Short mmCIF file of C-alpha atoms and ligand atoms in Angstrom, two decimals:
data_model
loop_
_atom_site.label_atom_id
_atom_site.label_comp_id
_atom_site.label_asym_id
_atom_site.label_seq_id
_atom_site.Cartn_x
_atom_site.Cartn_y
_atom_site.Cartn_z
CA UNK A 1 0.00 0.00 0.00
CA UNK A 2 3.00 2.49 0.88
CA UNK A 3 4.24 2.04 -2.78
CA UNK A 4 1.61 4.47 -4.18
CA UNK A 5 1.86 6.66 -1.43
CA UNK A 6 4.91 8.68 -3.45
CA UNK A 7 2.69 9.06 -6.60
CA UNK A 8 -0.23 10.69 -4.35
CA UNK A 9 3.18 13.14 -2.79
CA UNK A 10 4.18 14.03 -6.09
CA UNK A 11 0.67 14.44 -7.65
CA UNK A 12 -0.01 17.14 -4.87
CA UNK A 13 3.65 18.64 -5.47
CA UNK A 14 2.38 19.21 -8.79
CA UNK A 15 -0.45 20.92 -8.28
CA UNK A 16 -2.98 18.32 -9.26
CA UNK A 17 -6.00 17.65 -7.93
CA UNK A 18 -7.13 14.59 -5.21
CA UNK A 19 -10.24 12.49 -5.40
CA UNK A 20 -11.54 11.46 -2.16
CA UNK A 21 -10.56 7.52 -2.58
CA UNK A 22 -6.61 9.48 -2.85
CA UNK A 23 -7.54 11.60 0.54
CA UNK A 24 -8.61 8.67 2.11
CA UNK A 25 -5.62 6.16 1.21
CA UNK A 26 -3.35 9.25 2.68
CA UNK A 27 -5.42 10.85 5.69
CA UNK A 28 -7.33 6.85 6.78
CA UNK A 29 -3.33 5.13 6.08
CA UNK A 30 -1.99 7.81 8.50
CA UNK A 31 -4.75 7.53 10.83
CA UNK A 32 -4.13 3.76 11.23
CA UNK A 33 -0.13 4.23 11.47
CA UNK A 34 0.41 2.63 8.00
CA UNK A 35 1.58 5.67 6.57
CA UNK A 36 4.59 7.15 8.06
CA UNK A 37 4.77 10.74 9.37
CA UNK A 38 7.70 11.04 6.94
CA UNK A 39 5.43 10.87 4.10
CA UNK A 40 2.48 12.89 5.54
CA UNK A 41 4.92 15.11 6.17
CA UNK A 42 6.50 15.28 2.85
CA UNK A 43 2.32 15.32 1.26
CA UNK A 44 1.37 17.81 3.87
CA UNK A 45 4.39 20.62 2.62
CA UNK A 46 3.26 19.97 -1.12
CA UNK A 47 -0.29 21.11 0.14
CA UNK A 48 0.56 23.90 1.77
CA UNK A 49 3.05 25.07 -1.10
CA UNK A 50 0.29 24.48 -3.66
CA UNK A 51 -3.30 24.77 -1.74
CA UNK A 52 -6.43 22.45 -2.26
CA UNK A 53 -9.62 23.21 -4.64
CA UNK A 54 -13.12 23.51 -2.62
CA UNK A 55 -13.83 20.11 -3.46
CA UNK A 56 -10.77 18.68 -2.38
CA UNK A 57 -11.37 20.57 0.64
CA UNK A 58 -14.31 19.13 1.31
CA UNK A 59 -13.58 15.58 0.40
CA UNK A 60 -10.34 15.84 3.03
CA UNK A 61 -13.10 16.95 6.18
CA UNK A 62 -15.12 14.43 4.98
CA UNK A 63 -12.66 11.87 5.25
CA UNK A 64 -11.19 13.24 8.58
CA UNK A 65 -14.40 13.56 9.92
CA UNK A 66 -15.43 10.08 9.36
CA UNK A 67 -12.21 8.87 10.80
CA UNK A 68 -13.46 8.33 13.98
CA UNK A 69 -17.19 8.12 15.71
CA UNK A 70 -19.70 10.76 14.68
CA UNK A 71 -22.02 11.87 17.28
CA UNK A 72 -25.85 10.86 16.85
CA UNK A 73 -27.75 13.93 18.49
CA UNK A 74 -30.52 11.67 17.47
CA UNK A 75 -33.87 13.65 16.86
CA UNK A 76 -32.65 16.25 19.39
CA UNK A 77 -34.50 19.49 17.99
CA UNK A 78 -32.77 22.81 16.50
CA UNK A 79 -28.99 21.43 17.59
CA UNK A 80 -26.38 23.92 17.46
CA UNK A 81 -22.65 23.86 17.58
CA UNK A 82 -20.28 27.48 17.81
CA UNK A 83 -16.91 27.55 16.93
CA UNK A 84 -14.20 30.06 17.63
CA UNK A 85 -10.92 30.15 16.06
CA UNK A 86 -9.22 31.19 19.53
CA UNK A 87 -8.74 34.77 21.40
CA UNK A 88 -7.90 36.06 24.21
CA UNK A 89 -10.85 37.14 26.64
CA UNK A 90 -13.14 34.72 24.73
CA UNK A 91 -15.63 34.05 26.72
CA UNK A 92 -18.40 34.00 24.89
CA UNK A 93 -19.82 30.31 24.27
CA UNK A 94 -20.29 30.54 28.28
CA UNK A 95 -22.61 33.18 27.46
CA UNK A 96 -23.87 32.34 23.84
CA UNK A 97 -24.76 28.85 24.70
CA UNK A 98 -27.24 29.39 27.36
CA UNK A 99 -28.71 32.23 25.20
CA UNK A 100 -29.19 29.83 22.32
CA UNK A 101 -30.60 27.26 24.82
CA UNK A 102 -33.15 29.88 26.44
CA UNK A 103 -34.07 30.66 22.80
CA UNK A 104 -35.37 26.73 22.38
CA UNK A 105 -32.32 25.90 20.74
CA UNK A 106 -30.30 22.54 21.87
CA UNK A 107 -26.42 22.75 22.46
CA UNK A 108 -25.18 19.68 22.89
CA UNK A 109 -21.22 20.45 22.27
CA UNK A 110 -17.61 19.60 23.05
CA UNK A 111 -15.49 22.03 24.29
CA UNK A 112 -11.20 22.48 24.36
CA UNK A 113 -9.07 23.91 27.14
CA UNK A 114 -6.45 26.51 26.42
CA UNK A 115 -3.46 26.31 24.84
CA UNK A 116 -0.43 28.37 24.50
CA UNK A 117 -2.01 31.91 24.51
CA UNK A 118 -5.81 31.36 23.96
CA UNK A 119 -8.19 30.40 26.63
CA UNK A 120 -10.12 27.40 26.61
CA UNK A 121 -14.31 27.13 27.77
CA UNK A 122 -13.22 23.81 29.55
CA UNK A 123 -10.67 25.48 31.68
CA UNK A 124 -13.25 28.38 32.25
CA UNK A 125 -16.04 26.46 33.78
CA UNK A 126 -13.56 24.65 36.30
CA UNK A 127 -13.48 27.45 37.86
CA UNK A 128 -16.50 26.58 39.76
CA UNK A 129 -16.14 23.65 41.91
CA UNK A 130 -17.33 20.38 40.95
CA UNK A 131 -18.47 21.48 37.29
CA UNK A 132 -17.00 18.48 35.43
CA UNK A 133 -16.38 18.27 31.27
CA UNK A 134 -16.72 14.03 32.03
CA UNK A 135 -20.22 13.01 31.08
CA UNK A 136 -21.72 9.90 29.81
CA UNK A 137 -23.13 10.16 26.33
CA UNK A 138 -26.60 9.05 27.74
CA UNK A 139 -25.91 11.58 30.13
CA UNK A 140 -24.80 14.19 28.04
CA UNK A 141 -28.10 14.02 25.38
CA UNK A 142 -30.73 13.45 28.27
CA UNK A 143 -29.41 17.05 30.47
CA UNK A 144 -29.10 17.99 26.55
CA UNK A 145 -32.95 17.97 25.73
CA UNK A 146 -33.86 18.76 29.25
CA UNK A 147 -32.07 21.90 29.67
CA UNK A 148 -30.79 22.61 26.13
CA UNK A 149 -27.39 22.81 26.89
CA UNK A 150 -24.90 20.01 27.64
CA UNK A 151 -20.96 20.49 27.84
CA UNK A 152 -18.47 17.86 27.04
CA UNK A 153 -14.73 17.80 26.64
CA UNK A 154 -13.19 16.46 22.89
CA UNK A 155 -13.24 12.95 22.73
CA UNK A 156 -9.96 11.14 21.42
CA UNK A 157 -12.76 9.10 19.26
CA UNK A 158 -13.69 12.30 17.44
CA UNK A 159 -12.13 13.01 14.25
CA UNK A 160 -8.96 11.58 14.91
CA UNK A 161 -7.11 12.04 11.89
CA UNK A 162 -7.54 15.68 12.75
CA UNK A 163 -5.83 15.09 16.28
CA UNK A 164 -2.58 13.01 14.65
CA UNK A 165 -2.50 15.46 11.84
CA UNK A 166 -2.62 18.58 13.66
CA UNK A 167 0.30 17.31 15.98
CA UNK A 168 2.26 17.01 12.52
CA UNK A 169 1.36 19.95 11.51
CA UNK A 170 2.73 21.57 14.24
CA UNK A 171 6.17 20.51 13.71
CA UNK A 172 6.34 20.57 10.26
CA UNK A 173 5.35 24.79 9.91
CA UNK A 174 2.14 22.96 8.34
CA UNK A 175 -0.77 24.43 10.71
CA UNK A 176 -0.99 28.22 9.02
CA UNK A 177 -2.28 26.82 5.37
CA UNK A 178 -6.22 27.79 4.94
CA UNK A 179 -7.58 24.64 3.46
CA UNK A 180 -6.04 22.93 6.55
CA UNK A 181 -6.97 24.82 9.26
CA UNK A 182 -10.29 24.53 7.65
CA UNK A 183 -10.78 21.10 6.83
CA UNK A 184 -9.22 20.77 10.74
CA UNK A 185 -11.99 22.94 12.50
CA UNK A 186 -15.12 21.74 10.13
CA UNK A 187 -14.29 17.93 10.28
CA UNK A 188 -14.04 18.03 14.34
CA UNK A 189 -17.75 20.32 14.08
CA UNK A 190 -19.05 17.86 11.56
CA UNK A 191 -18.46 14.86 13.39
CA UNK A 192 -20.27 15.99 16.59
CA UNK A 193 -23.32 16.18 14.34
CA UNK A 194 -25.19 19.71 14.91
CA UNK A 195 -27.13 20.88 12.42
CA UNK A 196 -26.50 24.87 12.66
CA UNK A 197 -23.02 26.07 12.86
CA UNK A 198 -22.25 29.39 13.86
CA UNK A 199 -17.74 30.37 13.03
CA UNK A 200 -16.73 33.08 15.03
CA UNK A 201 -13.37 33.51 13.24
CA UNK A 202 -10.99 36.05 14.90
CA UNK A 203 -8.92 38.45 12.83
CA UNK A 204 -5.68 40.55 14.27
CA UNK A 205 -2.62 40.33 16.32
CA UNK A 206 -4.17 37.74 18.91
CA UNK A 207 -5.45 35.42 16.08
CA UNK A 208 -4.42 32.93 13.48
CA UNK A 209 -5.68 35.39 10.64
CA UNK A 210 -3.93 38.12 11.07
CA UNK A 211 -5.84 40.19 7.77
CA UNK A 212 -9.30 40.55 7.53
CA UNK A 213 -8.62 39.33 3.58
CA UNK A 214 -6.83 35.85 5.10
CA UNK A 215 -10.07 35.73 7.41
CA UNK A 216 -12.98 36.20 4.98
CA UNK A 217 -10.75 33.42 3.22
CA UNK A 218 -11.21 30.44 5.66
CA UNK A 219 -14.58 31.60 6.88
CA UNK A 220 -15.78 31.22 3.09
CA UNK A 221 -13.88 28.01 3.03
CA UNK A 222 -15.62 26.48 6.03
CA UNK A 223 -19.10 27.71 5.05
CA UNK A 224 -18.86 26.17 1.91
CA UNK A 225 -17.70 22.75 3.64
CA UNK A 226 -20.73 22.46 5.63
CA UNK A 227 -22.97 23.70 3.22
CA UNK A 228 -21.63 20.81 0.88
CA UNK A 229 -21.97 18.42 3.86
CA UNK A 230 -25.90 19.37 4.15
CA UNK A 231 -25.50 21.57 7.32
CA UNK A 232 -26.78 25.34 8.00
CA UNK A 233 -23.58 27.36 8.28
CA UNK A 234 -22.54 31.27 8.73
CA UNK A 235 -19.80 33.08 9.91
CA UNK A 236 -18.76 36.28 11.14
CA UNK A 237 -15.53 37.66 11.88
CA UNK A 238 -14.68 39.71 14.41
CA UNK A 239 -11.65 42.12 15.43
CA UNK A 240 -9.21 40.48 17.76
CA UNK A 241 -6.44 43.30 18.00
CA UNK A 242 -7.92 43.97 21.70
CA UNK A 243 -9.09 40.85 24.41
CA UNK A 244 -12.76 40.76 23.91
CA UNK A 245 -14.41 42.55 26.74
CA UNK A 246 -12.74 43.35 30.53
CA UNK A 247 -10.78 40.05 31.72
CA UNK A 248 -8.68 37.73 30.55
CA UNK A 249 -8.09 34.94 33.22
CA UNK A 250 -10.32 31.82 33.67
CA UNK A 251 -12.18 33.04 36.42
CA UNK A 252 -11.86 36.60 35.95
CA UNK A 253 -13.91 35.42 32.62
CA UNK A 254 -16.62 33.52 34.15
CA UNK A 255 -17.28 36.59 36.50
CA UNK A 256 -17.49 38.91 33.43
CA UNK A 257 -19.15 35.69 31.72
CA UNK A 258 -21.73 36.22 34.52
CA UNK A 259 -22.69 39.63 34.42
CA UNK A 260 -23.36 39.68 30.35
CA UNK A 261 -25.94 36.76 31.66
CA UNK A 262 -27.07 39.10 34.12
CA UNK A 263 -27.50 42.13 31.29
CA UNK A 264 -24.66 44.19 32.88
CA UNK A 265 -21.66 42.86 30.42
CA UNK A 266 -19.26 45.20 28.56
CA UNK A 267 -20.49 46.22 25.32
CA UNK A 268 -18.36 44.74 22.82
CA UNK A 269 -18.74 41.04 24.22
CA UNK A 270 -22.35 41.54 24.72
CA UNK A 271 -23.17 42.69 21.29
CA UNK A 272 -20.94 39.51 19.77
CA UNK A 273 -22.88 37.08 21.70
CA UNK A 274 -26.41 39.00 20.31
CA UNK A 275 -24.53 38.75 16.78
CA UNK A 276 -23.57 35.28 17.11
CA UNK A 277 -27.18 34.25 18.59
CA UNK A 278 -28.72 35.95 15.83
CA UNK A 279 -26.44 34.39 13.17
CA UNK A 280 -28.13 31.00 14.34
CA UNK A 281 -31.16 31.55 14.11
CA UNK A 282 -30.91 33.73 11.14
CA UNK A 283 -29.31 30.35 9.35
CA UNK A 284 -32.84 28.57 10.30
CA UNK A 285 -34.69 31.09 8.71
CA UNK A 286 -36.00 33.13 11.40
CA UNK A 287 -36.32 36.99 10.57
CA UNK A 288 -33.21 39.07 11.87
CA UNK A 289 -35.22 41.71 13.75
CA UNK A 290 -37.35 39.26 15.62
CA UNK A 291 -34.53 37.14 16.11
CA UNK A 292 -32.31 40.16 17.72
CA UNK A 293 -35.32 41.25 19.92
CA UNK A 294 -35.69 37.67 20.90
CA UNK A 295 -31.54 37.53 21.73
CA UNK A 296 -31.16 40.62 23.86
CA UNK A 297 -34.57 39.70 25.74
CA UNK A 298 -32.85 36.64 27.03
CA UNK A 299 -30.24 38.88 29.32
CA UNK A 300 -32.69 41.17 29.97
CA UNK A 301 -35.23 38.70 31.88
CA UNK A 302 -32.49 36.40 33.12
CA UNK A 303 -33.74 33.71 31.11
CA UNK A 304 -30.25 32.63 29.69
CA UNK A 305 -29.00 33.39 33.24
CA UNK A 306 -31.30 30.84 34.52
CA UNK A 307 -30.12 27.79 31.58
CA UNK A 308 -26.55 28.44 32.74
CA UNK A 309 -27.25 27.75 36.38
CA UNK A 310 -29.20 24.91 35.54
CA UNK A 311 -26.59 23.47 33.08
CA UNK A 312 -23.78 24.27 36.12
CA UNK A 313 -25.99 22.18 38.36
CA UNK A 314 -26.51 19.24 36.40
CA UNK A 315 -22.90 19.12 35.50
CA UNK A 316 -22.02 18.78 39.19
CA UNK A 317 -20.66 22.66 39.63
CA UNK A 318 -21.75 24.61 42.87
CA UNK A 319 -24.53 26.87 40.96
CA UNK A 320 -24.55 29.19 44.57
CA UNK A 321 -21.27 30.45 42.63
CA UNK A 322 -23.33 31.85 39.74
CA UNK A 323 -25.42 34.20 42.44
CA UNK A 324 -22.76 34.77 44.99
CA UNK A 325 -19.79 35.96 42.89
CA UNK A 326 -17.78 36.64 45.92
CA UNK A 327 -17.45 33.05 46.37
CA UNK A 328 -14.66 32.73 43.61
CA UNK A 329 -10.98 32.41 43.81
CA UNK A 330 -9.54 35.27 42.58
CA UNK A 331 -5.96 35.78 43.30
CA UNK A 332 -5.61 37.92 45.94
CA UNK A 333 -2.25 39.67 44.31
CA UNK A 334 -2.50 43.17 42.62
CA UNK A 335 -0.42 44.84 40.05
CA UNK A 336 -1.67 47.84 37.98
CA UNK A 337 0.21 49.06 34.77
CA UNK A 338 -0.16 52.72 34.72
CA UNK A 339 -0.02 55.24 31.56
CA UNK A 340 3.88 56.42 31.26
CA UNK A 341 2.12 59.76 29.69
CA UNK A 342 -1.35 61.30 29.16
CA UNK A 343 -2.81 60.79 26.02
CA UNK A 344 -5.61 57.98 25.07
CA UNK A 345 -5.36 54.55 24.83
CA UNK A 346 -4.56 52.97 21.20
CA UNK A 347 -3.72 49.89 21.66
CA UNK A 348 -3.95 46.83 24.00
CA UNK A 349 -2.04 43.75 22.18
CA UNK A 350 -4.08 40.41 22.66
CA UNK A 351 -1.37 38.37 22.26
CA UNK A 352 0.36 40.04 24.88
CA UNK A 353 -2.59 39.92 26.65
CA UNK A 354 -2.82 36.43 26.35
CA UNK A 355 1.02 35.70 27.20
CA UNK A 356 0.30 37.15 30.35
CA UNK A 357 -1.78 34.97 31.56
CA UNK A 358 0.09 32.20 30.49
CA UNK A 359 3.13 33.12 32.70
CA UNK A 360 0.91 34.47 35.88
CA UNK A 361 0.12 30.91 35.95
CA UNK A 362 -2.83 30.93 34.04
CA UNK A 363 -2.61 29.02 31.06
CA UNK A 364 -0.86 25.85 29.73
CA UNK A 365 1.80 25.39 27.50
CA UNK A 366 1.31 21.89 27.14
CA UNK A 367 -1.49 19.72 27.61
CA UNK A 368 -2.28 18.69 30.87
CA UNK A 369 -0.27 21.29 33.19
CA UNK A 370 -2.28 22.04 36.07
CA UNK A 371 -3.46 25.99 36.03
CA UNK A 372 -4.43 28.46 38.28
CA UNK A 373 -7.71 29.48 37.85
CA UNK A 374 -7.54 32.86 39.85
CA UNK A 375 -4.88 34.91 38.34
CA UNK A 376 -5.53 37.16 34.86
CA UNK A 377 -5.76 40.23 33.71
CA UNK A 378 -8.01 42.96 33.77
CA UNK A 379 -8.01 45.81 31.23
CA UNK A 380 -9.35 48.99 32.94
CA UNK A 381 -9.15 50.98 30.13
CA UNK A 382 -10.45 50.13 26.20
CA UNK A 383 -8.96 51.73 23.00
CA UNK A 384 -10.13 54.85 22.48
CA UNK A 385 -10.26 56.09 26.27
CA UNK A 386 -8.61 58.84 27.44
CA UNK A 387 -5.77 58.12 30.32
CA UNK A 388 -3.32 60.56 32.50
CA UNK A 389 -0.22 60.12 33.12
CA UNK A 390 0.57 57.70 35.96
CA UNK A 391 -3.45 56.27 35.85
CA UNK A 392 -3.49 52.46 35.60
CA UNK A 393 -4.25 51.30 32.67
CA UNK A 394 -4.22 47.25 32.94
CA UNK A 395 -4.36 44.95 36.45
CA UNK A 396 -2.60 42.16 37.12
CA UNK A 397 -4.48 39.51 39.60
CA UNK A 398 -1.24 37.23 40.79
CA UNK A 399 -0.48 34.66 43.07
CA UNK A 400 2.97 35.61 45.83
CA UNK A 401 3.90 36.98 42.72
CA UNK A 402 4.79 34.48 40.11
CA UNK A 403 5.28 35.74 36.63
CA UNK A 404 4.63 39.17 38.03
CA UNK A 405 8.07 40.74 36.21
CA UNK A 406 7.17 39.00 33.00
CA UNK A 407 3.59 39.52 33.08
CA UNK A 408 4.43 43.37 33.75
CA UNK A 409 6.51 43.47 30.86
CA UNK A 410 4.37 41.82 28.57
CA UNK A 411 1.64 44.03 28.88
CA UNK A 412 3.72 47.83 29.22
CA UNK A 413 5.74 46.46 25.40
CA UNK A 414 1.83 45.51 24.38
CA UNK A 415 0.13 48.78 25.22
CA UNK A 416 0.32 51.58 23.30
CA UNK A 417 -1.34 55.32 24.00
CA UNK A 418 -1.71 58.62 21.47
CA UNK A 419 -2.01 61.78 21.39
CA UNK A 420 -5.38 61.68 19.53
CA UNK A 421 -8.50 58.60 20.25
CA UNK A 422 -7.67 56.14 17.49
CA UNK A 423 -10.99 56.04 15.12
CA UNK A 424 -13.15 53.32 16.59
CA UNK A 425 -12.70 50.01 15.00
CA UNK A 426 -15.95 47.90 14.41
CA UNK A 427 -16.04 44.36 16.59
CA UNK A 428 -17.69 42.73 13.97
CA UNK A 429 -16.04 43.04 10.67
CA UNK A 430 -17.74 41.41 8.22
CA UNK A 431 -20.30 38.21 7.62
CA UNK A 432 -19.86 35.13 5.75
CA UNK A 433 -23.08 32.88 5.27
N1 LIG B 1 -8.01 25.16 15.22
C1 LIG B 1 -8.12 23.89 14.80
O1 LIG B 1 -8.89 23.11 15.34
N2 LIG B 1 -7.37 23.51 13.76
C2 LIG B 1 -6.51 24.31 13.12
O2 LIG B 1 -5.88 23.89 12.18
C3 LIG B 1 -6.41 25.64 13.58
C4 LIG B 1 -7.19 26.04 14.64
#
């Protein structure tokens, strides 16, 4: 079988064109550990050197998807997944989901943890004790139809090919090619079987697509993958120069996480979660209007409030936490970073942002670390606000001070201030559906 494996490397190297019976001799052979990373490393180079027509694309998230189980939501009603390529402050599935539940919609939906610089829902929730990601599947689609909202973490079983290939990727300089990240992303959100997907895909310094052109690029790509594979999919993509809302910091996130339940979130995160609901039901046919009304109305009369302390509950978290904020471990270490000179905020680098975190303790650089769920960031000040000289700008929340110096120094090289307010950049950027 290995013999023709060299014809399928050097039909990609020459810009020729897979069938899926090709994709699935490669990505199923690689899978199964007959084909050696040598040679999916070689094939996965000639991809990214000469890309992958759409129905190439397709066929390869096909094939990865079906490499593994697929999850039967069974006759579940109105199931939908969210997806977001990764920022910094990203907190809003803990917020969108219970909307979409309180809206009659069923989420029944794995989750990551963090990595490197980007936060993780997983991580989030264990911030509340006993919340666990570990449910059984019965489990996980009865409290799914009951409450409309079940949380698992990724099962090794789904999409695996995407799992080995990914860790190639990664050490090949492999993982920034659009057809892959794609055909990564939709097979793992094909496999667990919703049929609505909403892409939240994050353009700037904090994200993989660092141009809003390279953005609109794999958001069209993974629309048009699901829409081949029968599901209802949009997109929107949204600015991720700046954390999304106050806090960064697991949580520091659930806390702001809370209040946007409660109606009193920041204004940025609260009008991507409306966006994002909206984009849902939008995809189902419902009327934008009505469906924005119907969005907002849900942190307005605590109704998504209410689905998130239920889901907490039947997940095994303490749901006193979701009333009694107080009862949270924040670390009990501050550190502000004040304005060198007066002037107005321009800039607050995610990434850096992000970094912080990961060195106050907060975040993992490889799976599995333990993290400290208490320590973060909080940015006092937005773009476009005015600061004096010596006023904090950014807080630190650390533990006996560890990472304090490089956390510090992180964030004063990632802020920047002007003379004049910057001209306000839109959060949402554009829509793909
Ligand atoms: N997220 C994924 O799941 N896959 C990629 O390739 C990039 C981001």
């Amino acid at each position: 079988m290995t013999a023709i494996i060299p014809d399928l490397i050097r039909k990609k190297r020459d810009g020729l064109e897979h069938t899926r019976e090709e994709l699935e001799t490669l990505v199923l052979g690689y899978t199964r550990g007959d084909v050696p990373d040598y040679q999916m490393s070689a094939w996965l180079m000639a991809v990214f050197l000469r890309g992958m027509a759409e129905q190439e694309t397709a066929d390869l998230t096909m094939v990865m998807a079906e490499s593994g189980d697929l999850m039967n939501l069974g006759d579940l009603p109105r199931t939908v997944d969210k997806h977001s390529t990764g920022g910094v402050g990203d907190k809003t599935s803990l917020i969108l989901t219970p909307m979409l539940a309180a809206l009659g919609q069923t989420v029944a939906k794995m989750s990551g943890r963090g990595l490197a610089h980007t936060g993780g829902t997983i991580d989030k929730l264990e911030s509340i004790p006993g919340w666990t990601s570990e449910l059984e599947e019965e489990q996980f689609l009865t409290q799914a139809r009951e409450i409309g909202l079940a949380l698992v973490g990724q099962s090794r079983d789904l999409a695996p090919a995407d799992g080995k290939l990914y860790a190639l990727r990664d050490v090949t300089a492999t993982v920034d090619c659009l057809p892959l990240i794609a055909s990564s992303i939709m097979s793992k959100k094909l496999a667990s079987g919703a049929h609505t997907v909403v892409l939240d895909v994050k353009v700037g310094a904090g994200a993989f697509m660092r141009t809003l052109d390279a953005g609109r690029g794999l958001a069209r790509a993974m629309v048009d993958i699901g829409t081949r594979a029968g599901r209802q999919v949009r997109a929107v993509l949204t600015d991720m120069d700046t954390p999304l809302g106050h806090m960064a910091g697991n949580s520091l996130e659930v806390l702001e996480a809370l209040a946007t339940l409660r109606g009193e979130g920041p204004t940025d995160l609260t009008e991507l979660c409306v966006a994002l609901a909206v984009e849902a039901l939008a995809a189902q046919g419902e009327d934008e209007t009505a469906a924005e009304a119907r969005a907002r109305a849900t942190l307005q009369d605590g109704s998504a409030l209410a689905k998130f302390r239920a889901f907490i509950a039947a997940q095994g978290g303490d749901a006193t936490y979701v009333d009694d904020v107080s009862k949270f471990d924040v670390a009990p270490g501050r550190a502000d970073v004040t304005a060198p000179e007066s002037g107005f905020v321009a800039g607050i680098d995610a990434l850096s942002v992000g970094r912080a975190v990961l060195v106050l303790g907060g975040g993992r650089e490889r799976k599995g670390e333990a993290i400290d769920h208490g320590v973060g960031v909080e940015l006092l000040r937005k773009p476009g606000e005015a600061v004096r000289a010596g006023e904090p700008v950014l807080r630190i929340y650390h533990r006996g001070g560890r990472g304090l110096d490089a956390a510090t120094r992180l964030l004063t090289e990632g802020l920047t201030l002007g003379a004049q307010a910057p001209a306000p950049e839109p959060l949402i950027l554009d829509r793909v559906f």
